[in-house]
mmCIF file of C-alpha atoms and ligand atoms in Angstrom:
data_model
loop_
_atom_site.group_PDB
_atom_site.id
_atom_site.type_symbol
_atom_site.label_atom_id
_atom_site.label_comp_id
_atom_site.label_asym_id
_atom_site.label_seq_id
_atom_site.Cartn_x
_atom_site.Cartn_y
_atom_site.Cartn_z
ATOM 1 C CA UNK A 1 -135.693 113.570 109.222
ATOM 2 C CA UNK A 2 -135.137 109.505 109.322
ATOM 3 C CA UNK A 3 -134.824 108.554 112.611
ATOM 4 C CA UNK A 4 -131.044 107.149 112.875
ATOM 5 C CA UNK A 5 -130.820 103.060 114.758
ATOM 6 C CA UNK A 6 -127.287 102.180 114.892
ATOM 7 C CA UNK A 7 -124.435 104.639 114.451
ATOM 8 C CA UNK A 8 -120.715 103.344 114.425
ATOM 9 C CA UNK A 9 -117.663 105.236 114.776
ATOM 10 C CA UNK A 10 -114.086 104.562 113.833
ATOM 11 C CA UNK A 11 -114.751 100.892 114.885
ATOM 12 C CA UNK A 12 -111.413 98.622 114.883
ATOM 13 C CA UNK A 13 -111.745 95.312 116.440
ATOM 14 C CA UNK A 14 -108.214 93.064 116.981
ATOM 15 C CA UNK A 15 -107.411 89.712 117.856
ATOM 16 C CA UNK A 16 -103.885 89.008 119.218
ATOM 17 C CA UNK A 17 -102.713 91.942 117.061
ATOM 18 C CA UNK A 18 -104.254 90.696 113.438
ATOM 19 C CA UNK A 19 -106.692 93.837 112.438
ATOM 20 C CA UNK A 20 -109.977 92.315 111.327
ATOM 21 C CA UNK A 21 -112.040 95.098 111.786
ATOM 22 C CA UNK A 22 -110.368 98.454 110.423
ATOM 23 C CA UNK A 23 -111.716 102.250 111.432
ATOM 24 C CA UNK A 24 -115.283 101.076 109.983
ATOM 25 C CA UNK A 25 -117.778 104.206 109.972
ATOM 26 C CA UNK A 26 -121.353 103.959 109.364
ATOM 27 C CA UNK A 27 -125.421 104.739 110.025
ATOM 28 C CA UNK A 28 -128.142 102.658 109.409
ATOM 29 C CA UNK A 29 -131.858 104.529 109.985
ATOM 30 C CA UNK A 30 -134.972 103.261 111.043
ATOM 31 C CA UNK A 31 -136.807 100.782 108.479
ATOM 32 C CA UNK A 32 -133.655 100.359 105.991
ATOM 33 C CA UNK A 33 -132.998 96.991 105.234
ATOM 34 C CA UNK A 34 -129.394 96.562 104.888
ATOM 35 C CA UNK A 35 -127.066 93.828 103.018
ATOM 36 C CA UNK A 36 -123.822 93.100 104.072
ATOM 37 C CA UNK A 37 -121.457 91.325 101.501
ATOM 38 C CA UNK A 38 -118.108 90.442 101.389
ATOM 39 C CA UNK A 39 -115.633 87.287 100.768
ATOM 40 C CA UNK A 40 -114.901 84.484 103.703
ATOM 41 C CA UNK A 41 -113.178 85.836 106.690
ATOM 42 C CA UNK A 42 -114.151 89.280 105.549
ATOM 43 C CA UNK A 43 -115.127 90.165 109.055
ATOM 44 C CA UNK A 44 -119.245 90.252 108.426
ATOM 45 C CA UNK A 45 -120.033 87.647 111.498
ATOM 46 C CA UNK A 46 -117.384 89.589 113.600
ATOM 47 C CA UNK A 47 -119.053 92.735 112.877
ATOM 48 C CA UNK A 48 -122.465 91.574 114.133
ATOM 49 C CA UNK A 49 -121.448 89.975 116.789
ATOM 50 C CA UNK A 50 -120.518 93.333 118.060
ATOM 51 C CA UNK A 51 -123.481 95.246 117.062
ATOM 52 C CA UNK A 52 -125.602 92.426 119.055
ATOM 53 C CA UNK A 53 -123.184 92.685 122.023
ATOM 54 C CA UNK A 54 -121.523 89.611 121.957
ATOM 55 C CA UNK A 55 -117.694 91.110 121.495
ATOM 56 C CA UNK A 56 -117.071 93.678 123.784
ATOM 57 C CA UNK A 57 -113.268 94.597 123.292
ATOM 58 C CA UNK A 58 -113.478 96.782 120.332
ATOM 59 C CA UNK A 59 -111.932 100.119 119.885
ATOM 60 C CA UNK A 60 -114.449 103.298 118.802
ATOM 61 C CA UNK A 61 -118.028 103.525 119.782
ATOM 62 C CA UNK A 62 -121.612 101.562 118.397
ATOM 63 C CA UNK A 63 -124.246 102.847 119.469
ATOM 64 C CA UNK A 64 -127.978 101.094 119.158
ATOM 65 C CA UNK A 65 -131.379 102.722 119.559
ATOM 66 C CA UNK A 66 -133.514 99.362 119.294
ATOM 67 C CA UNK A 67 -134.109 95.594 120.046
ATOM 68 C CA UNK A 68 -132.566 93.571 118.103
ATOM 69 C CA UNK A 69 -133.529 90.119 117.166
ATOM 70 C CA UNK A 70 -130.348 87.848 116.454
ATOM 71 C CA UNK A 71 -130.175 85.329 113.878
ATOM 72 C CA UNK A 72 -126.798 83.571 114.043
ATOM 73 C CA UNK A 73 -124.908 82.322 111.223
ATOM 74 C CA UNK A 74 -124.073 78.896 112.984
ATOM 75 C CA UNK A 75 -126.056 78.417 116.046
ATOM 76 C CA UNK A 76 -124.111 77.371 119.041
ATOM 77 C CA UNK A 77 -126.954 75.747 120.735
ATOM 78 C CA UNK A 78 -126.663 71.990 121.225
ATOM 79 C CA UNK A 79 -129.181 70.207 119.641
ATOM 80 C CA UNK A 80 -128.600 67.085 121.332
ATOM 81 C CA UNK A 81 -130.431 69.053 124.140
ATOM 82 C CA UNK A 82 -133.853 67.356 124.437
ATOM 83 C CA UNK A 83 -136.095 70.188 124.019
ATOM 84 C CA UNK A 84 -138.656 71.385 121.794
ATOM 85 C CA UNK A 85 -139.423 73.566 118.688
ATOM 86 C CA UNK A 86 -141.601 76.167 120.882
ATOM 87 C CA UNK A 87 -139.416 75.611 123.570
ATOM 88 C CA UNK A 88 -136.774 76.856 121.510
ATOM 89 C CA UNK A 89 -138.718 79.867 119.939
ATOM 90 C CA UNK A 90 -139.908 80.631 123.507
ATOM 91 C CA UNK A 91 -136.152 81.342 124.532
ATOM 92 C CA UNK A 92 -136.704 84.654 122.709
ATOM 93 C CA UNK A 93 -139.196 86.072 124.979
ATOM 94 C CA UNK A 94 -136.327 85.105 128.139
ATOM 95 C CA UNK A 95 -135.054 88.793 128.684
ATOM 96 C CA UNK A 96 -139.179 89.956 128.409
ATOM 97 C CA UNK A 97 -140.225 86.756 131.254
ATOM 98 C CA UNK A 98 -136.598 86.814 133.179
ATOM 99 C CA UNK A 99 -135.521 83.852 134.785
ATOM 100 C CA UNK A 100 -137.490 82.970 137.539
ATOM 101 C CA UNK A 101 -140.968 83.895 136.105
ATOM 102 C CA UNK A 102 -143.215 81.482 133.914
ATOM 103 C CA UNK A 103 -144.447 81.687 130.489
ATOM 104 C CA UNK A 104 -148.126 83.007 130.013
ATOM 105 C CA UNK A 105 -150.509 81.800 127.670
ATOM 106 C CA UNK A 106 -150.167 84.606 125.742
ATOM 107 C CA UNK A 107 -146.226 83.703 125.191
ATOM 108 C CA UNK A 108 -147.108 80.261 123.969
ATOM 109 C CA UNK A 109 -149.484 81.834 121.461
ATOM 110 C CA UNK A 110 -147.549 84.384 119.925
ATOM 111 C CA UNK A 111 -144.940 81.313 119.406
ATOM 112 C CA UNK A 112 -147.857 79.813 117.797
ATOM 113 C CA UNK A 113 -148.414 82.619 115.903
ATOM 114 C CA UNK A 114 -145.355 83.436 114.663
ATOM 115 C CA UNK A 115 -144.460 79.904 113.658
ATOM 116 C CA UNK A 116 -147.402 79.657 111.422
ATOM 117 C CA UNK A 117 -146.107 83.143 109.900
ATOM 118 C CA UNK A 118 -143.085 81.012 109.122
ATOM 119 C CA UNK A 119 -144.811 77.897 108.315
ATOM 120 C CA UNK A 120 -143.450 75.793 110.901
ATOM 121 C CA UNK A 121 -146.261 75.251 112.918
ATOM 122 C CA UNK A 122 -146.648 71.608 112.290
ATOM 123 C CA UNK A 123 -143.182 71.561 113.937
ATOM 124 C CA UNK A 124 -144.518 72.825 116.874
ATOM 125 C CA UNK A 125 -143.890 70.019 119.670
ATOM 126 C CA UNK A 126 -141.100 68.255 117.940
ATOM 127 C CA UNK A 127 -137.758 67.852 119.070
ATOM 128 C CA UNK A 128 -135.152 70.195 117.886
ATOM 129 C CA UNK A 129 -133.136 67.458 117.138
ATOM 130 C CA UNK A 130 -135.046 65.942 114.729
ATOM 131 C CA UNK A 131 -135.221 69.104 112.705
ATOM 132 C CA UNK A 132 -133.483 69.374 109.203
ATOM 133 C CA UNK A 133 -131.442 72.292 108.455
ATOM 134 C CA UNK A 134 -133.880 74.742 106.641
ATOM 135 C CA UNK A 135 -136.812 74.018 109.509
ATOM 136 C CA UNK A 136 -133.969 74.831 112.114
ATOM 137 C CA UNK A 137 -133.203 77.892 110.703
ATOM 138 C CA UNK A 138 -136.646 79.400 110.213
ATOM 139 C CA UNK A 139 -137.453 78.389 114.581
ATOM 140 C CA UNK A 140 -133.651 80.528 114.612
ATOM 141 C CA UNK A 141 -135.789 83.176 112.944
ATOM 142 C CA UNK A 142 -139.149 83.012 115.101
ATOM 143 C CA UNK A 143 -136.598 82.553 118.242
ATOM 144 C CA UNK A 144 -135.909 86.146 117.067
ATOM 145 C CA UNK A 145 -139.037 87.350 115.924
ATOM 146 C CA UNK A 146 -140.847 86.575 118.900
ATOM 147 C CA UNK A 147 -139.500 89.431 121.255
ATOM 148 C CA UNK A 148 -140.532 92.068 118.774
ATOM 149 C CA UNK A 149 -137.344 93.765 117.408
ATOM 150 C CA UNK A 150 -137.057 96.903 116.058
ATOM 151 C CA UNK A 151 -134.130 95.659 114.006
ATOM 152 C CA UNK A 152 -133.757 92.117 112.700
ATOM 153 C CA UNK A 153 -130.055 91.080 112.234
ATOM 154 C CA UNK A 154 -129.446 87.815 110.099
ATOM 155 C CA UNK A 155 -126.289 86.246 109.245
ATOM 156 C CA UNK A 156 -126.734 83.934 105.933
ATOM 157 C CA UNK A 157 -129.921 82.792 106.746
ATOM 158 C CA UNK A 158 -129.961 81.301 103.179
ATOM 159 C CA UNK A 159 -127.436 79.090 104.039
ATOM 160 C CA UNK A 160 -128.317 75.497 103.669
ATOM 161 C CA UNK A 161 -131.982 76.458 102.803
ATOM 162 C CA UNK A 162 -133.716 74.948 99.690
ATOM 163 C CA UNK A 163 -135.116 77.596 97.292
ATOM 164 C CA UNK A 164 -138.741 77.236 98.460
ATOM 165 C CA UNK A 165 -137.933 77.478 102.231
ATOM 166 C CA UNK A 166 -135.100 80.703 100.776
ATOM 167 C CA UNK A 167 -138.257 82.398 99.131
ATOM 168 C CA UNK A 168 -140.352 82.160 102.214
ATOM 169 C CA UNK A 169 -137.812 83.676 104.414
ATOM 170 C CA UNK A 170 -136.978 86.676 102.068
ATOM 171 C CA UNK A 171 -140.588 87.358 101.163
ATOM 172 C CA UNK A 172 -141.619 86.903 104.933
ATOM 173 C CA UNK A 173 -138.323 89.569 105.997
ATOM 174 C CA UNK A 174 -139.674 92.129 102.981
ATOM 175 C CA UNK A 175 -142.972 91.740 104.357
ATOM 176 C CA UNK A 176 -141.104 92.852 108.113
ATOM 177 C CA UNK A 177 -139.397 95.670 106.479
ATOM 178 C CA UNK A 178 -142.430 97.684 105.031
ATOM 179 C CA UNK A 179 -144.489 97.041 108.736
ATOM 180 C CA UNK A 180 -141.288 99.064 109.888
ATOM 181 C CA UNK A 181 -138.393 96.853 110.749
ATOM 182 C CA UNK A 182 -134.899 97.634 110.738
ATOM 183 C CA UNK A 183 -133.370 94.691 108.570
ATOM 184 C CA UNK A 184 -129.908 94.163 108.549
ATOM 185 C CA UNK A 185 -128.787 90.570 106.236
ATOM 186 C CA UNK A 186 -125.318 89.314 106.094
ATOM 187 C CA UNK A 187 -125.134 87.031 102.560
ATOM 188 C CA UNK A 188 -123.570 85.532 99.949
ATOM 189 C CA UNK A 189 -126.431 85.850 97.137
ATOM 190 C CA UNK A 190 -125.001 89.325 96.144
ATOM 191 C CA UNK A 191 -128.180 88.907 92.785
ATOM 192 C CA UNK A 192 -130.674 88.655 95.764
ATOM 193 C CA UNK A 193 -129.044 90.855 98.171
ATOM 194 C CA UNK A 194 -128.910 93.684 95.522
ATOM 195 C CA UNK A 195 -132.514 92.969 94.249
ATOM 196 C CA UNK A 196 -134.071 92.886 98.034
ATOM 197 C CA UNK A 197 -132.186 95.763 100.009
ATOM 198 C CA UNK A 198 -131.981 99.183 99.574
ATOM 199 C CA UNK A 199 -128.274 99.844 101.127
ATOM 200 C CA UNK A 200 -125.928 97.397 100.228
ATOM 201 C CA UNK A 201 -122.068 97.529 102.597
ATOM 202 C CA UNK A 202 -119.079 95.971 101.212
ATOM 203 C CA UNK A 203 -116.785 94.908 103.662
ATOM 204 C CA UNK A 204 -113.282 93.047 103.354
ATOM 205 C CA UNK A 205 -112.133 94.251 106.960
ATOM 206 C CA UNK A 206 -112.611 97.771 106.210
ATOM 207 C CA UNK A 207 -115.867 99.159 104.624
ATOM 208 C CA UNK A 208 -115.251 100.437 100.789
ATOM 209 C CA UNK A 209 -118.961 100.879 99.987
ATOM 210 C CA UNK A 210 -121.766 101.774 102.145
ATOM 211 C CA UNK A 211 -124.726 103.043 99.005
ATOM 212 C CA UNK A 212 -127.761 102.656 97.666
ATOM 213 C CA UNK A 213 -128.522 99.605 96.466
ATOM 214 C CA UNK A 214 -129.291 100.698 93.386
ATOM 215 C CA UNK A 215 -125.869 102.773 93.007
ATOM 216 C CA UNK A 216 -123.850 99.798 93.435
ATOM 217 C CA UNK A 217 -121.169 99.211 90.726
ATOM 218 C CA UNK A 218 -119.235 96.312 89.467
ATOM 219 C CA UNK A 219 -116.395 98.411 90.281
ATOM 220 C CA UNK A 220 -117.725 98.314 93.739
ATOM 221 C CA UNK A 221 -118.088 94.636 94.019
ATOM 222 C CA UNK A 222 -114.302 94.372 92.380
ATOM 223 C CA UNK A 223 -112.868 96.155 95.032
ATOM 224 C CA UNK A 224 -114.135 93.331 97.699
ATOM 225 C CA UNK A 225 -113.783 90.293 95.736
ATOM 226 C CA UNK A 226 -111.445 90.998 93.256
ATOM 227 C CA UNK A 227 -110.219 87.758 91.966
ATOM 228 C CA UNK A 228 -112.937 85.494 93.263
ATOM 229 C CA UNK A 229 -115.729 86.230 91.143
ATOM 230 C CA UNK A 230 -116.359 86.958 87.725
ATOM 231 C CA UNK A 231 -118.880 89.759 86.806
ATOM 232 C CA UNK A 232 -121.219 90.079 84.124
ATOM 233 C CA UNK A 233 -122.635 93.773 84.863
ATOM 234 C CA UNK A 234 -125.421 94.461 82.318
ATOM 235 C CA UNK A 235 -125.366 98.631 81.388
ATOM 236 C CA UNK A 236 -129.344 98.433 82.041
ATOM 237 C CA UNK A 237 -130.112 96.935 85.549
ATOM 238 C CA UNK A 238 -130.523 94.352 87.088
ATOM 239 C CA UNK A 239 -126.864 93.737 87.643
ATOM 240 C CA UNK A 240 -126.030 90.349 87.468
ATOM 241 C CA UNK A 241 -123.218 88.854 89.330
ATOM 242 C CA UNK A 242 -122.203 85.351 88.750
ATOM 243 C CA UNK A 243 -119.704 83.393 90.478
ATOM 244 C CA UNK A 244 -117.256 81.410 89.075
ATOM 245 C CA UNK A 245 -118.421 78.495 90.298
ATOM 246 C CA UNK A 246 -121.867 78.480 89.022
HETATM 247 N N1 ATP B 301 -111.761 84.831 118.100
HETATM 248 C C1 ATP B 301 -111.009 84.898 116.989
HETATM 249 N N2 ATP B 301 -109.688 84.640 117.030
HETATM 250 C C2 ATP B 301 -108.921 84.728 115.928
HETATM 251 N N3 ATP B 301 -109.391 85.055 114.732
HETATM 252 C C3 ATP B 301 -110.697 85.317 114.625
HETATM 253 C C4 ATP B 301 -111.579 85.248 115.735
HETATM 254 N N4 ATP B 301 -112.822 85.560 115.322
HETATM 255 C C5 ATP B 301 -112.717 85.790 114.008
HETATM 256 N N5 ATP B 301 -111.455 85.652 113.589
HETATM 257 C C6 ATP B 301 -110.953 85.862 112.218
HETATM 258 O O1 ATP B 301 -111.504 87.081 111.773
HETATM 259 C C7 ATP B 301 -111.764 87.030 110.393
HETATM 260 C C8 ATP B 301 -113.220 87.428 110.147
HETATM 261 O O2 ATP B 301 -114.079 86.391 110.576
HETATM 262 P P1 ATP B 301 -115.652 86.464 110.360
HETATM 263 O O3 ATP B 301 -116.235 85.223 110.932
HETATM 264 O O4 ATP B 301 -116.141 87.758 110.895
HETATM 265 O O5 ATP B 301 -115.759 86.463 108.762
HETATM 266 P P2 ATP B 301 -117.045 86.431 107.835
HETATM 267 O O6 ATP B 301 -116.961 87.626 106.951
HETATM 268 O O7 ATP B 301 -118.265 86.282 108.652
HETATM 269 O O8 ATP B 301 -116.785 85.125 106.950
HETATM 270 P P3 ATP B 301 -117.839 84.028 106.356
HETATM 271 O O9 ATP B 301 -118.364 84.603 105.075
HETATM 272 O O10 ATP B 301 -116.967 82.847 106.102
HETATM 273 O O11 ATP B 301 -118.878 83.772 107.380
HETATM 274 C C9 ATP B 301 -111.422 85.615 109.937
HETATM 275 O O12 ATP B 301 -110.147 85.624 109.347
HETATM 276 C C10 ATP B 301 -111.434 84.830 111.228
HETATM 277 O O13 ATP B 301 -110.577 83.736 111.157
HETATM 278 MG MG1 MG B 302 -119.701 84.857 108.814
#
């Protein structure tokens, strides 16, 4: 039997008595790799904020059976801080080395490592602040790989990545997912997102799909963005889903 990770149960979340969470049910099992889509606002940061702890005042019960490594959607860390790219990364390893211990050599080299997995390495000693978006995001991603989660929870790491640096991050997060790791992505490229993952969630407060990615319908899609995008579903796969915009 698959080994279940996170389980969530009637899960409501409410700020000052708006609902953006509703009575949200799901499981996710040991090496899926999960995509969460949905519109703006739709409640997909709020949602992993709680299953990474960081909102504590919802109603119904999460429950985790892992690490998880965090990739934010916007990271709150000030950049104006002078510090560097490994410094950075090493921040993952802070609940592993507590407060008042000191890095070991073997922290600084599984930075190392990990940034040359990413392809960062040359950014090793520089100073966050002189980092452009898309080499900030992937140190964002070795700040989380470098504690060794079981599940790896990113929201929109794709966002103001260039298609090269885009490719290296999903290729690198496939490559996670069949050693074992429990991927969970929050994004907006609903063509990738259904190419990549095998269980695809819509949510638009409440969850109306939680399926196979493979399963998925433009029916499905409808339901959560109704208006907003315009879908041209092939009857053979791949579905395609192009927005309006494009
Ligand atoms: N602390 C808060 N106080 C009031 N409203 C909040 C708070 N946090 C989130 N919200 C609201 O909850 C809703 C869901 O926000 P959330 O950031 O989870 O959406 P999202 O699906 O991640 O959107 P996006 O695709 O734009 O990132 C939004 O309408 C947002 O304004
Ligand atoms: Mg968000």
């Amino acid at each position: 039997m698959r080994e279940k990770i996170i389980s969530v149960k009637d899960l409501s979340y409410n700020v000052e008595n708006t609902e953006i969470l509703k009575f949200i049910n799901f499981d996710i099992y040991k090496n899926d790799f999960v995509g969460i889509i949905g519109p703006n606002g739709a409640g997909k940061s709020t949602l992993i904020k709680i299953l990474v702890g960081e909102i504590k005042n919802y109603i119904g019960s999460v429950n985790i059976n892992g690490k998880i490594g965090y990739v934010p959607q916007k990271d709150e860390f000030d950049r104006t801080f002078p510090i560097r790219a490994f410094e950075v990364a090493l921040m993952g390893m802070y609940n592993e080395v507590g407060v008042f211990k000191r890095y070991k050599k073997k922290h600084y080299e599984k930075v190392r490592n990990i940034m040359k997995m990413l392809d960062i390495e040359y950014l090793y000693n520089r100073n966050v602040g002189k980092l452009s978006g898309g080499e900030y995001q992937r140190l964002s991603l070795a700040r989380a790989l470098v504690s060794d989660p079981d599940i790896l929870i990113l929201d929109e790491p794709e966002a103001g990545v260039d298609s090269n640096a885009q490719k290296i991050i999903y290729s690198i997060l496939e490559d996670l997912n069949k050693k074992g790791m429990t991927i969970i992505l929050v994004s907006h490229d609903i063509s990738m997102v259904l190419k990549k993952v095998n269980t695809v969630m819509c949510l638009n407060k409440t969850l109306h799909c939680h399926k196979n990615s493979i399963d998925m319908t433009s029916d499905d899609l409808k339901k959560i963005y109704s208006e907003e995008l315009e879908l041209l579903v092939h009857i053979d796969k791949p579905l395609k889903v192009v927005s309006r915009n494009d």
